[in-house]
Coordinates of C-alpha atoms in Angstrom, one line a residue:
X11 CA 118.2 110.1 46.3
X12 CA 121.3 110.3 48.3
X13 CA 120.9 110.4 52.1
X14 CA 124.1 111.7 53.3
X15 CA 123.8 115.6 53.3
X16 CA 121.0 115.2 51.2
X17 CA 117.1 114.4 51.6
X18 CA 116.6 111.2 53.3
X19 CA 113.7 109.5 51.9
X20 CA 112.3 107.1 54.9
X21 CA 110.1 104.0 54.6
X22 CA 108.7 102.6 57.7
X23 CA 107.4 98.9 57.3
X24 CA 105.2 98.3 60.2
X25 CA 103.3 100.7 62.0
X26 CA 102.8 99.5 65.4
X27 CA 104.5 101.2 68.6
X28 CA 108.0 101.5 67.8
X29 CA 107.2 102.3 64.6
X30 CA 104.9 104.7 65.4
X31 CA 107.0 106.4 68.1
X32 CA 110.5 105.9 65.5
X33 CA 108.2 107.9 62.7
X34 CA 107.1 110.7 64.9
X35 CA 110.8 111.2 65.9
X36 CA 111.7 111.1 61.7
X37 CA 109.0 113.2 60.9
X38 CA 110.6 116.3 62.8
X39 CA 113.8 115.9 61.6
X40 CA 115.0 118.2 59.2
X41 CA 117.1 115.7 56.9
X42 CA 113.9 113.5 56.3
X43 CA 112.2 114.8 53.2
X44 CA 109.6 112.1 52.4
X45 CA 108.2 109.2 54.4
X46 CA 106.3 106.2 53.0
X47 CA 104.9 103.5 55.3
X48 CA 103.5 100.2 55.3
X49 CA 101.5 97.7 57.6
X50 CA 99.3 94.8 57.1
X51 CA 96.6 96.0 59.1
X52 CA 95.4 98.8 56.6
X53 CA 93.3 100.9 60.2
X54 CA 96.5 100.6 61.9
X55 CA 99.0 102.6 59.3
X56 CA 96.3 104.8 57.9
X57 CA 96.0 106.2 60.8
X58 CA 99.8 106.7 61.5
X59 CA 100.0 108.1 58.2
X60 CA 97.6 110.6 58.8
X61 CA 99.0 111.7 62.4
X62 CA 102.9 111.6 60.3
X63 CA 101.4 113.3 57.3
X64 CA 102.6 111.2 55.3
X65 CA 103.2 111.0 51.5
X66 CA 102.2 107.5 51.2
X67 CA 101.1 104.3 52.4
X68 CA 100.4 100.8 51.2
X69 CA 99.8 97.3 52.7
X70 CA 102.1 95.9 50.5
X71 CA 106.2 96.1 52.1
X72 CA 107.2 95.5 48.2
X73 CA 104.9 98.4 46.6
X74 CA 106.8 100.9 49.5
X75 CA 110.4 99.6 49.4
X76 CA 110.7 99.8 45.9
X77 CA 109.5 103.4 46.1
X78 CA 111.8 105.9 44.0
X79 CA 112.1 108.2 46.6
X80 CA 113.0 105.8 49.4
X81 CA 116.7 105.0 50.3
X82 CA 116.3 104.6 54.1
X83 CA 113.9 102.0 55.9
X84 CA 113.1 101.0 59.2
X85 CA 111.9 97.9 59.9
X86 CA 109.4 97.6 62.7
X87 CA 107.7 94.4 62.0
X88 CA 106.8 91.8 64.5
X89 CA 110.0 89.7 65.3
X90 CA 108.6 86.4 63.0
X91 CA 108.2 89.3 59.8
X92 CA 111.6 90.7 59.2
X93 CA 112.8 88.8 56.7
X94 CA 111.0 89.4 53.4
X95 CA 111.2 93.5 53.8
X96 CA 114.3 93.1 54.9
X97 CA 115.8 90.8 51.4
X98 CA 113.9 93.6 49.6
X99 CA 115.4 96.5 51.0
X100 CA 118.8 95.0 51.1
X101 CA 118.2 95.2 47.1
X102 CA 117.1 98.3 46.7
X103 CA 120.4 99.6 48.8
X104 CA 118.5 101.2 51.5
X105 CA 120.4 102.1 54.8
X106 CA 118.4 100.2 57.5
X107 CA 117.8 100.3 61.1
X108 CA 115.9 96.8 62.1
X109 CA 114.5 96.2 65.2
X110 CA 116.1 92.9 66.6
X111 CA 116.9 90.4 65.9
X112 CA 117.9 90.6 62.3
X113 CA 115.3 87.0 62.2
X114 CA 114.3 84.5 64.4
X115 CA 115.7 81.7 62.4
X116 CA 119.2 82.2 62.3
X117 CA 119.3 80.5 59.1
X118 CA 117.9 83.2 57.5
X119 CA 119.8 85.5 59.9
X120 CA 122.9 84.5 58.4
X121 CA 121.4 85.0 55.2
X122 CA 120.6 88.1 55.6
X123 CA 124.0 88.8 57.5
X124 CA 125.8 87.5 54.5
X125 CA 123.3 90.1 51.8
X126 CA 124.5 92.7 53.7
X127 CA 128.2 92.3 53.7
X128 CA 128.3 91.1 50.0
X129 CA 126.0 94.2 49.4
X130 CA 127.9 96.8 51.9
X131 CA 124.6 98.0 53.0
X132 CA 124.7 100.3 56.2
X133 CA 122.6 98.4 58.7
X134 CA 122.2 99.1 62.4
X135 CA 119.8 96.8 64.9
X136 CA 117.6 98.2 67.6
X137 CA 119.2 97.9 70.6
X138 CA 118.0 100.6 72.3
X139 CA 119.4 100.0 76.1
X140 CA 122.7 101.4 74.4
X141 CA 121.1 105.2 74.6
X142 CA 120.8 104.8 77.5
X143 CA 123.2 107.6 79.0
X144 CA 125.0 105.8 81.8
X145 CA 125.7 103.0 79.1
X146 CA 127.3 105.5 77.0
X147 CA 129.1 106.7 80.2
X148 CA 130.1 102.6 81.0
X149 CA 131.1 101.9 77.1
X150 CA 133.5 104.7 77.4
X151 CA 135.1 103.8 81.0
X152 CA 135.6 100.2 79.1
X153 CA 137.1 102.0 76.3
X154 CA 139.2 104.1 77.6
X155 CA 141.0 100.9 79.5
X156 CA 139.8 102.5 83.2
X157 CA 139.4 98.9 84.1
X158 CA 142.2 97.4 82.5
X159 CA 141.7 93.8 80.9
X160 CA 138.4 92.6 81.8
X161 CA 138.2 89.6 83.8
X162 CA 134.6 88.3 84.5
X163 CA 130.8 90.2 84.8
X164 CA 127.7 89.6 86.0
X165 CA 124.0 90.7 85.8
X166 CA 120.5 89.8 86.6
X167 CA 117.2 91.3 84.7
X168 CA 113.9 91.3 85.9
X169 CA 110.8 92.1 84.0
X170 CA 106.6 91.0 84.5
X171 CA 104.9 89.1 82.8
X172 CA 103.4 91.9 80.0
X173 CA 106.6 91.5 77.3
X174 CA 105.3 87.6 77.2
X175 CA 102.0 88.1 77.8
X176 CA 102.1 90.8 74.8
X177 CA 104.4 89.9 72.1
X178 CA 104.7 86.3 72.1
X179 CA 100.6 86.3 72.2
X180 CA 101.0 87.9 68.6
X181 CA 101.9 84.6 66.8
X182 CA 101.5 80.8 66.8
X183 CA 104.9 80.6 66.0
X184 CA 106.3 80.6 70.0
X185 CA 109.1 78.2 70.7
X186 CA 111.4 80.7 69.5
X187 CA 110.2 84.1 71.3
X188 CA 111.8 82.8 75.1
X189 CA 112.9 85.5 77.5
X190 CA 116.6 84.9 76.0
X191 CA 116.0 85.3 72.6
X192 CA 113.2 88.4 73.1
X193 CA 114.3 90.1 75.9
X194 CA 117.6 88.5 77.8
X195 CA 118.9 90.0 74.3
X196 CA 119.5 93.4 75.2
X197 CA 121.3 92.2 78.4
X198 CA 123.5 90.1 76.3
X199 CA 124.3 93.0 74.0
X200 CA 125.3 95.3 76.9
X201 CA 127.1 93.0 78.4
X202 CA 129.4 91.9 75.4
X203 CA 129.4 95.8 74.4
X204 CA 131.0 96.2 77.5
X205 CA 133.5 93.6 77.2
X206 CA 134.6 93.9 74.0
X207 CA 136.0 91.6 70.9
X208 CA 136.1 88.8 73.5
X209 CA 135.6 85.7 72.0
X210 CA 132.9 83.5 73.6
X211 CA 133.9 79.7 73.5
X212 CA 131.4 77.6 75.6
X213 CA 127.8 78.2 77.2
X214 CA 125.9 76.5 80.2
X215 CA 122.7 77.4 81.0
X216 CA 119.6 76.0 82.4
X217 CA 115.8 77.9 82.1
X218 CA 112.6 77.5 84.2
X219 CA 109.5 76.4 83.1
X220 CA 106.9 77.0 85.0
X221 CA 104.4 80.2 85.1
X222 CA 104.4 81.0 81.5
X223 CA 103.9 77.2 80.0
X224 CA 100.7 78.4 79.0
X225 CA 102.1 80.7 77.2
X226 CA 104.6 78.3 75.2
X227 CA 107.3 80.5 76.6
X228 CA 109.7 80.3 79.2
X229 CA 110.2 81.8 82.5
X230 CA 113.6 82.6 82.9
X231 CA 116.9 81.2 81.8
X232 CA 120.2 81.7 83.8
X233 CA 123.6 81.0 81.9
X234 CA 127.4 81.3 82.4
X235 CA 129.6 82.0 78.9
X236 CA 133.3 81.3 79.1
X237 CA 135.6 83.3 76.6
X238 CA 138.5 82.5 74.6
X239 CA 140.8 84.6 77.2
X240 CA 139.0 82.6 80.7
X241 CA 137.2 85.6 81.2
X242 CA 133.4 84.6 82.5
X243 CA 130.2 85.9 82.5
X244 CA 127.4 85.1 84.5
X245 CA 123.6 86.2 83.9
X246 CA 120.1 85.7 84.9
X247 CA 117.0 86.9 82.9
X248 CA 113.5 86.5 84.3
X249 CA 110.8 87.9 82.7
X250 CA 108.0 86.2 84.9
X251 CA 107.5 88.8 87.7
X252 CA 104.5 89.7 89.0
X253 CA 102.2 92.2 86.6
X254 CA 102.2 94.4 89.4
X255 CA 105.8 94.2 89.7
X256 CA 107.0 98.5 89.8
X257 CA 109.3 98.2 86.5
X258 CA 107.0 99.3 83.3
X259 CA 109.8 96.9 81.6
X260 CA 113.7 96.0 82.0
X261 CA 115.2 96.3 85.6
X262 CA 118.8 95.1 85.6
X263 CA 122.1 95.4 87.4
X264 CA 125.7 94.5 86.0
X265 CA 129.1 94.5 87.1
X266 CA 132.1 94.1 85.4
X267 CA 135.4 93.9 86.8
X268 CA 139.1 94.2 85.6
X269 CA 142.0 93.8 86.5
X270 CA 142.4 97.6 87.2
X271 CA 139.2 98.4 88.8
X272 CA 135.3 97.5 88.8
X273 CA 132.2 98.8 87.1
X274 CA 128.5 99.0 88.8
X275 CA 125.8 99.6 86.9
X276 CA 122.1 99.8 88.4
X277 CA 119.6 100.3 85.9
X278 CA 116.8 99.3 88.2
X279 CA 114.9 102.2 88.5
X280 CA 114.6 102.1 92.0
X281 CA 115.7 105.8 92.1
X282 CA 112.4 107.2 91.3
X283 CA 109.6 105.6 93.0
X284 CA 106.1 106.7 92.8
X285 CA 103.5 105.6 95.1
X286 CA 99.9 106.7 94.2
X287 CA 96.2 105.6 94.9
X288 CA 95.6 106.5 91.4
X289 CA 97.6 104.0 89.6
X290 CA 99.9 105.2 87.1
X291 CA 98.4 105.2 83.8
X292 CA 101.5 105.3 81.3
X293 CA 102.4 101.3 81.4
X294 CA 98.1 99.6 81.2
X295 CA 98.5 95.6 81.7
X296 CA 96.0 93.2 79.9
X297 CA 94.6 92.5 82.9
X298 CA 93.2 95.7 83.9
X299 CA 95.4 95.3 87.0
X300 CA 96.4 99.0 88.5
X301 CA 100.0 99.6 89.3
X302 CA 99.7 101.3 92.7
X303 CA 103.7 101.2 93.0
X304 CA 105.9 102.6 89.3
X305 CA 109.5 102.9 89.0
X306 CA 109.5 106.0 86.5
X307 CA 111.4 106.2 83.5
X308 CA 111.8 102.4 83.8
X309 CA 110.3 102.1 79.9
X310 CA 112.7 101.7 77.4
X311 CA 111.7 103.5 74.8
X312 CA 111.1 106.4 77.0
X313 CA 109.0 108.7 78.8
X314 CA 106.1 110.8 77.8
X315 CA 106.3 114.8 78.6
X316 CA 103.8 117.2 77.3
X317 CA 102.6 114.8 74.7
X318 CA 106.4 113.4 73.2
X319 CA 108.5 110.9 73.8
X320 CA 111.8 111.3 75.4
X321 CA 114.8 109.2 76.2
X322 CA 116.7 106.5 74.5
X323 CA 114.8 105.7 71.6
X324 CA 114.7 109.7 70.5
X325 CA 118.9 109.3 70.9
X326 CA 118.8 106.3 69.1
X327 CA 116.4 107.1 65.9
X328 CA 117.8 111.1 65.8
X329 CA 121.5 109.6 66.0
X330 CA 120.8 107.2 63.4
X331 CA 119.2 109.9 61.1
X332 CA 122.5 111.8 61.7
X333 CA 124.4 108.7 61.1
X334 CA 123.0 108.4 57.3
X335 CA 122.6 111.9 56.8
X336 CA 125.6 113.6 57.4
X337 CA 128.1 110.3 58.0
X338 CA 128.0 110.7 61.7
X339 CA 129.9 107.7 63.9
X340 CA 127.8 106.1 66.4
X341 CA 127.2 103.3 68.7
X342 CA 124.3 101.4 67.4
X343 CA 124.9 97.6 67.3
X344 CA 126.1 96.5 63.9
X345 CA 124.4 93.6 61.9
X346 CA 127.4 91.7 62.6
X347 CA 126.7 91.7 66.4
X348 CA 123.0 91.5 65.8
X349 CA 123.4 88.0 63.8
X350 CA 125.9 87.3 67.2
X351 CA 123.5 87.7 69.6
X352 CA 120.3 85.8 68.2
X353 CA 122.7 82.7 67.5
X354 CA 124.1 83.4 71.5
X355 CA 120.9 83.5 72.7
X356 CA 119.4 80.0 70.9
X357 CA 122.9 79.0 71.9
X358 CA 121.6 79.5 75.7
X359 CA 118.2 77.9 75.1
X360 CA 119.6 74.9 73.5
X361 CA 122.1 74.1 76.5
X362 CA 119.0 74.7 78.6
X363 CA 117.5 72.2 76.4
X364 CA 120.3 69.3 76.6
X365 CA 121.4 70.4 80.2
X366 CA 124.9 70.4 79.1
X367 CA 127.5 72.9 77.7
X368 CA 127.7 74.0 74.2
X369 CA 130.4 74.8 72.9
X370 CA 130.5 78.1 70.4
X371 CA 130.5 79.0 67.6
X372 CA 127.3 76.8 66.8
X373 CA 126.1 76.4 63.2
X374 CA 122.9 77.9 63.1
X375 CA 121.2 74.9 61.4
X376 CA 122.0 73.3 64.5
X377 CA 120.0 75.6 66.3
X378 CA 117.3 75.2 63.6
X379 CA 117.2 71.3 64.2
X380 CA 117.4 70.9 67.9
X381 CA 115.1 74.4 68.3
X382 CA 112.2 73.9 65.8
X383 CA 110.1 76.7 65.2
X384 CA 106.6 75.6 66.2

């Protein structure tokens, strides 16, 4: 089958959340002619398959990918699962959209980098923050040189204790899932998005260790990258708020500033509060703990209105359906930046580690020596 102006025929390899809420967005487009999906837990994508109608399911990632009919995937896996779909749907010449990172051992992340160069597969990562519309609106400032050369940028994101308390509860496998590396992620991509083909050259950073031990995670990490041109930036990612902290998710703030003029960006949320004796019921904690106090449309995926899902992620998946179906240019983050980010954020975590500077670019089996996966 060929995608581009012709039926897309879509796998979906784990059927959790974002799979689930990607393959309801699929399902109504009118380029997608056949899905197929796939998830170890058989209850789990039976019963996404009967809400998608459809055409078939299997436990087995192999059994789907090598499908006739399939030459798109997405891969939704947990973050410690993404390479063995992904090796076999590099094969088969499937256009992909993976949620990030492209591995957690960037090792195989270079690997898989390298597969997909060598085998000029189309294959965008998940970084969803980038649908976000006054993103877009920043990107384009950038581009259009409104700032003139870019000089230094800062940000700060906040998040509770639920993205720990959820997904790095779903493996043994721990050391590796810190706020950088999970979450500070999507800061990082923004950030270097906005700044360009800047070359980053050294890393400091330190991380806290305190709430979350429990948890084998981290509580935050905060970090200043120096690039080729002496242009700095300086973050700070906590993701140990509070449960009842008002974000559902991400609440973050970054400036940038030139040499021509400066760039705000509040993606807080703080501009639509509600405050209700209820609780609001969209974002449920673990811990059965009612949010009194929200800041709306503070979930990145989206927001639910009469019973669908809207915001980035609908941009995201329906622009990357137009990207493989009709050959449409977009903004998703390339493999290439992908593979950057995951070895920038174990970059960050192993200066926290020695509590000195590293300088870049590291060899990743550096990163898999000094940051064991345990």
């Amino acid at each position: 089958m060929n995608s581009q102006n012709g039926s897309i025929g879509l796998a979906i390899v784990g059927c959790g959340k974002i799979g689930r809420i990607r393959g309801k967005f699929a399902r109504n487009y009118p380029g997608v002619g056949w899905i197929g999906l796939c998830d170890i837990d058989e209850k789990t994508g039976k019963k996404l398959a009967e809400d998608l109608n459809a055409d078939f399911f299997t436990t087995d990632y192999e059994e789907l990918l090598k499908c006739s009919e399939v030459n798109a995937a997405i891969i939704a896996t947990v973050e410690n699962e993404h390479v063995g779909p992904m090796f076999t749907s590099l094969e088969q010449g499937h256009k992909i959209i993976i949620e990030k990172p492209l591995a957690t051992d960037p090792v195989k992340s270079a690997e898989i980098l390298k597969a997909i160069e060598e085998g000029g597969n189309d294959v965008v990562v998940g970084y969803t923050q980038r649908f976000r519309r006054r993103f877009l609106v920043a990107k384009e400032t950038v581009r259009t040189g409104q700032l003139g050369e870019i000089t230094s940028a800062t940000s700060r994101a906040f998040m509770n204790r639920m993205a720990p308390t959820t997904v790095v509860a779903k493996t043994e496998y721990r050391s590796r899932l810190t706020p950088m590396v999970v979450s500070g992620t999507h800061t990082l991509d923004i950030a270097f998005w906005l700044m360009g083909n800047k070359k980053p050259v050294e890393v400091y950073a330190r991380s806290v260790e305190n709430t979350l031990v429990g948890l084998g995670t981290k509580d935050g990490t905060f970090g200043i990258v120096t690039f080729d041109d002496g242009a700095v930036w300086s973050m700070s990612m906590s993701w140990a708020l509070p449960v009842v902290w008002p974000g559902a998710t991400y609440s973050l703030e970054i400036g940038v500033v030139g040499t021509e003029g400066v760039l705000t960006i509040d993606d807080t949320h703080r501009d639509l509060v509600l405050a209700t004796e209820k609780g609001h019921p969209t974002y449920r904690t673990q811990l059965n703990e009612r949010k009194n106090v929200s800041f709306l449309a503070s979930y990145p995926p989206g927001d639910v209105v009469m019973g669908q899902v809207w915001g980035p992620m609908r941009e995201e998946t329906h622009a990357w359906l137009d990207r493989i179906h009709t050959g449409l240019d977009t903004p998703h983050a390339t493999a290439q930046e992908g593979h950057r980010n995951l070895l920038m954020t174990m970059a960050m975590d192993l200066s926290a580690k020695r509590k000195k500077p590293v300088s870049l670019p590291i060899d990743p089996e550096i990163l898999n020596e000094e940051l064991p996966m345990k």
